[in-house]
PDB file of C-alpha atoms in Angstrom:
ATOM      1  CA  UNK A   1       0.000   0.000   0.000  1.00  0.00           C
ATOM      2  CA  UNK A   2       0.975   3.334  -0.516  1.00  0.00           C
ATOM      3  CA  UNK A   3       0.040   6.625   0.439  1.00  0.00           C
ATOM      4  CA  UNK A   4       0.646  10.530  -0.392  1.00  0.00           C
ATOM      5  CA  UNK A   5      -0.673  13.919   0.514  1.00  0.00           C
ATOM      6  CA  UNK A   6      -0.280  16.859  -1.266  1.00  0.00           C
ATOM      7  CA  UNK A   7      -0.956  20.480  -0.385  1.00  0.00           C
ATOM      8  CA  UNK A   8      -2.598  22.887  -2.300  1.00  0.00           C
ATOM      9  CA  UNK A   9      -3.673  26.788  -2.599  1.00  0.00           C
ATOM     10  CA  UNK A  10      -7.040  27.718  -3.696  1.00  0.00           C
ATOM     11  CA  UNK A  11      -6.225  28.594  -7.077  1.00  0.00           C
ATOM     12  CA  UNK A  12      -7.436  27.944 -10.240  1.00  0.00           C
ATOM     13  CA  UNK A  13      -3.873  27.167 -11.419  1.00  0.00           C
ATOM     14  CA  UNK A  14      -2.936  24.254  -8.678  1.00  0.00           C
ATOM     15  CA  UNK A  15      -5.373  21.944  -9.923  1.00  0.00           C
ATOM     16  CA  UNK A  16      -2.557  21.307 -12.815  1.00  0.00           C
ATOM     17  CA  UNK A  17      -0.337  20.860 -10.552  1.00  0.00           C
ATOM     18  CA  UNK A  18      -2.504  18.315  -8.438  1.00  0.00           C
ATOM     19  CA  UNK A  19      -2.971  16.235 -11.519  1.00  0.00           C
ATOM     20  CA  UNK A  20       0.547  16.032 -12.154  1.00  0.00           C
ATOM     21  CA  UNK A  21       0.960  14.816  -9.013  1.00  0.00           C
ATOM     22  CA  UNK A  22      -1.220  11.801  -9.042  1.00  0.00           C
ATOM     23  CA  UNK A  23       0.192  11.398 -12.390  1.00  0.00           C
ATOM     24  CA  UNK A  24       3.491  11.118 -11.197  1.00  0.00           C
ATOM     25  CA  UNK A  25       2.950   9.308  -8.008  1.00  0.00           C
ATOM     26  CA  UNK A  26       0.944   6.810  -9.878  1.00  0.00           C
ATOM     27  CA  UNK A  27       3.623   6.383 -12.356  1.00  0.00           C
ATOM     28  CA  UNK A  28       6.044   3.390 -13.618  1.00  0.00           C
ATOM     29  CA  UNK A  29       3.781   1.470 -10.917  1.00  0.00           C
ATOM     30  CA  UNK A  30       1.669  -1.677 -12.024  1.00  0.00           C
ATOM     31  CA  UNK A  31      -1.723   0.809 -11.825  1.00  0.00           C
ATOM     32  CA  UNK A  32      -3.501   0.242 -15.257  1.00  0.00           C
ATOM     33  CA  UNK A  33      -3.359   3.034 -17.574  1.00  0.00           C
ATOM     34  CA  UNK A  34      -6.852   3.236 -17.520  1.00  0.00           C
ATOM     35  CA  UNK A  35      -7.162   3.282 -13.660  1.00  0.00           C
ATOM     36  CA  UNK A  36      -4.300   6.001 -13.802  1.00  0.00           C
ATOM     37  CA  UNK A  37      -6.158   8.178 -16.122  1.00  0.00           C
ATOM     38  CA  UNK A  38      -9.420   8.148 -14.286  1.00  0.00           C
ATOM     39  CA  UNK A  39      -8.052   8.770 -11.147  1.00  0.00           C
ATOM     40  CA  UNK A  40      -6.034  12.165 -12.412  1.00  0.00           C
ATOM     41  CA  UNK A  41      -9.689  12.940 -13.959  1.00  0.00           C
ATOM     42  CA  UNK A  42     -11.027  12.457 -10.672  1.00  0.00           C
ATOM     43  CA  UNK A  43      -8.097  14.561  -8.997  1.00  0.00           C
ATOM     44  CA  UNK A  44      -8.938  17.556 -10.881  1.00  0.00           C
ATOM     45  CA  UNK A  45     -12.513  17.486 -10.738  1.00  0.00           C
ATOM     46  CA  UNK A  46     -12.158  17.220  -7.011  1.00  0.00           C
ATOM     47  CA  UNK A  47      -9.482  19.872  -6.506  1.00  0.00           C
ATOM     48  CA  UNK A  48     -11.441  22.079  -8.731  1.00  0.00           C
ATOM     49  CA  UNK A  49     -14.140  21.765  -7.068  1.00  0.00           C
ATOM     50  CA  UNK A  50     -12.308  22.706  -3.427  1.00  0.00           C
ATOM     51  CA  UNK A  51     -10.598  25.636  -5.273  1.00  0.00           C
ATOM     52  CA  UNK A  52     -14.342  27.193  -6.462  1.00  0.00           C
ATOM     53  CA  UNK A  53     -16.346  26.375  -3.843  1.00  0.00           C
ATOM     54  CA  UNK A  54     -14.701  25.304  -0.370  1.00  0.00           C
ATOM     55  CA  UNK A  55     -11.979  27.027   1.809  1.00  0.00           C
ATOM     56  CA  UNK A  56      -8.367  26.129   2.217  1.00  0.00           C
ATOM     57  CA  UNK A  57      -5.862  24.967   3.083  1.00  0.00           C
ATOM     58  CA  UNK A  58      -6.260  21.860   0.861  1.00  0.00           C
ATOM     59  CA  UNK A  59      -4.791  18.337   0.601  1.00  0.00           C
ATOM     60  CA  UNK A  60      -5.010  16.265  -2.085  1.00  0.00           C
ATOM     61  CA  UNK A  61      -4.958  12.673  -0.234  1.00  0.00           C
ATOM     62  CA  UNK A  62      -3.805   9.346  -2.611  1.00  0.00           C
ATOM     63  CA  UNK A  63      -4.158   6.073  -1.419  1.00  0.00           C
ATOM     64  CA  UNK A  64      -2.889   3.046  -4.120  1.00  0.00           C
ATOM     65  CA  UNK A  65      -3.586  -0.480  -2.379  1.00  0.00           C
ATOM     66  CA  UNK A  66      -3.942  -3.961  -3.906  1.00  0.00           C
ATOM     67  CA  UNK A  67      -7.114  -3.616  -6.486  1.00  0.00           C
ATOM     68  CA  UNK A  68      -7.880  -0.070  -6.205  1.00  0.00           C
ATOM     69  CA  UNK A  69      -6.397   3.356  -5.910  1.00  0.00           C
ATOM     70  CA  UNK A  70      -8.519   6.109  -3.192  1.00  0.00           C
ATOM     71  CA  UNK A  71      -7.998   9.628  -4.033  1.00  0.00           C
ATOM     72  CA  UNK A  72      -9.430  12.293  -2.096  1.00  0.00           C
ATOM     73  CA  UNK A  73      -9.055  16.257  -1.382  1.00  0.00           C
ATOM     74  CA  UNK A  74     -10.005  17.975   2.247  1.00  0.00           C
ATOM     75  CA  UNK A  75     -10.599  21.595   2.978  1.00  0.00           C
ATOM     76  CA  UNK A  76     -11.523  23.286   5.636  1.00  0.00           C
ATOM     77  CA  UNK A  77     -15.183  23.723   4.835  1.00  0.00           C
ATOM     78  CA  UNK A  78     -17.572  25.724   2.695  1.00  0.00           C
ATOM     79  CA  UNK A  79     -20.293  24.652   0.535  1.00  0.00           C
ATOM     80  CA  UNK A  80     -22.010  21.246   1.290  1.00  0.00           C
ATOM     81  CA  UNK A  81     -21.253  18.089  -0.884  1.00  0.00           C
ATOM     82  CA  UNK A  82     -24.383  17.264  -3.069  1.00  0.00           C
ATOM     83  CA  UNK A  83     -24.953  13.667  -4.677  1.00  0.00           C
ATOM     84  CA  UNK A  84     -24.098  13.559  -8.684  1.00  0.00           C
ATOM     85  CA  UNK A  85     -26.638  11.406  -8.947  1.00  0.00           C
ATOM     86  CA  UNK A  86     -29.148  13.770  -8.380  1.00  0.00           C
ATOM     87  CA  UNK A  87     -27.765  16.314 -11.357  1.00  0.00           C
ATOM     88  CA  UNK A  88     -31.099  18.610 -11.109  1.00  0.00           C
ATOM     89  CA  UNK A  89     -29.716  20.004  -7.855  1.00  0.00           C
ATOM     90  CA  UNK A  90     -25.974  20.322  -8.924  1.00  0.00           C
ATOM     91  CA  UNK A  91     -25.391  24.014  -8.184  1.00  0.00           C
ATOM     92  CA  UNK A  92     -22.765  24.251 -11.397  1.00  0.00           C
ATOM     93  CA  UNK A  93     -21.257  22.160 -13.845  1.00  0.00           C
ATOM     94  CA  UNK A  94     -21.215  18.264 -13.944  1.00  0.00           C
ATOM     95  CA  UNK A  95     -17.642  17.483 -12.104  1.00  0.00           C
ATOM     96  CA  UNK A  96     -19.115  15.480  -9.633  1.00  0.00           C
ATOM     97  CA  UNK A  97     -21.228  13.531 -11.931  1.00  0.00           C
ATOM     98  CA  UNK A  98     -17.883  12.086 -14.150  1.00  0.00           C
ATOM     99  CA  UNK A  99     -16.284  11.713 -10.812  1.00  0.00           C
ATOM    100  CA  UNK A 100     -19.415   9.087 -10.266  1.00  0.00           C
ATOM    101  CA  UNK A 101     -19.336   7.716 -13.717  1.00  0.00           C
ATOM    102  CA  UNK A 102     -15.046   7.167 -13.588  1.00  0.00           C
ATOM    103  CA  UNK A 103     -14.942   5.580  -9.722  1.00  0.00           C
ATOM    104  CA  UNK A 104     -16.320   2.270  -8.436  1.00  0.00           C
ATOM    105  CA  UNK A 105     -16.842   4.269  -4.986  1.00  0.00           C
ATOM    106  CA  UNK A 106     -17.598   7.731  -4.133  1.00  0.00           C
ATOM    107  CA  UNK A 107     -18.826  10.035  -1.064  1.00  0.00           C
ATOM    108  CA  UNK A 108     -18.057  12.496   1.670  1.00  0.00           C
ATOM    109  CA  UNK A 109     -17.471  12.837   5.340  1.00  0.00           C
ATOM    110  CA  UNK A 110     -17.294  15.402   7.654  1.00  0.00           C
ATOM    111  CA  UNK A 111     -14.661  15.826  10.148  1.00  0.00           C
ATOM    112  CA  UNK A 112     -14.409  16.850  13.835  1.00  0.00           C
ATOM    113  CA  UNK A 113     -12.558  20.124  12.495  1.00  0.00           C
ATOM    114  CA  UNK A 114     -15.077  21.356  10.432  1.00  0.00           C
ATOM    115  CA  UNK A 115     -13.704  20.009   7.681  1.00  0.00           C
ATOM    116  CA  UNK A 116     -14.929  17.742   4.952  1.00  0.00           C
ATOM    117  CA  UNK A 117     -13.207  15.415   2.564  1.00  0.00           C
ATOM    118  CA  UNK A 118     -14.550  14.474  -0.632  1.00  0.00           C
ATOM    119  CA  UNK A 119     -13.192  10.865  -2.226  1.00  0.00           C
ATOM    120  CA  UNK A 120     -13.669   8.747  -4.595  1.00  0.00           C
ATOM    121  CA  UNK A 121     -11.976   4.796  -5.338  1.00  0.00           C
ATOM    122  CA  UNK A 122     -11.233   3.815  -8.927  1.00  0.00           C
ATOM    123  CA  UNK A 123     -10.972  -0.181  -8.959  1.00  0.00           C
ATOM    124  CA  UNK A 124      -8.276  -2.013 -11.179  1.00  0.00           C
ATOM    125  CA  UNK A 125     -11.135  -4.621 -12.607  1.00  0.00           C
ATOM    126  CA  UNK A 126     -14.384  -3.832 -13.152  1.00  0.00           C
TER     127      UNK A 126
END
């Protein structure tokens, strides 16, 4: 198993920078291509979505174990998570809904610091 955590600014122009690094933690690794690229998909959407609507600092969170890889990003609050699945009350845009369609597992939790985290876990095999 391995794990990684990188911080981030609320800016527009770090979500690059978080996909790079997933990219480049993920790679020369046995992770499937395809599992690689869905998970730096995911990445952004995520860390976009921190930058625009939550409050820093951030973290980017990566988790690669046996069959799957977890990637998440905290803040430190701000607007409330909403379910992609519901895309009728999606305040903007449709992130959250390919972050649904790309990962096996998805969701939210709140921590005892106010925080949140919002993940998502992109299986090797369907």
């Amino acid at each position: 198993m391995t794990r990684g955590s990188f911080e981030f600014d609320a800016e527009p122009a770090q979500v690059g920078l978080v996909r790079s690094w997933v990219r480049e933690r993920l790679a020369g690794g046995d992770v499937p291509a395809e599992v690689v690229a869905d998970v730096v998909l995911i990445a952004g959407e995520l860390a976009a979505n921190a930058v625009r609507h939550a409050a820093g600092p951030l973290r980017a969170l990566l988790v690669r174990a046996d069959a799957a890889v977890w990637i998440g990003v905290e803040d430190s609050g701000g607007s409330a998570w909403f379910d992609p699945v519901a895309p009728d009350v999606a305040p903007t845009g449709t992130g959250l809904t390919l972050v649904a369609a790309c990962a096996g597992r998805r969701g939210h939790f709140h921590r005892p610091d106010g925080g949140k985290t919002v993940w998502a876990e992109v299986p090797f095999a369907s």
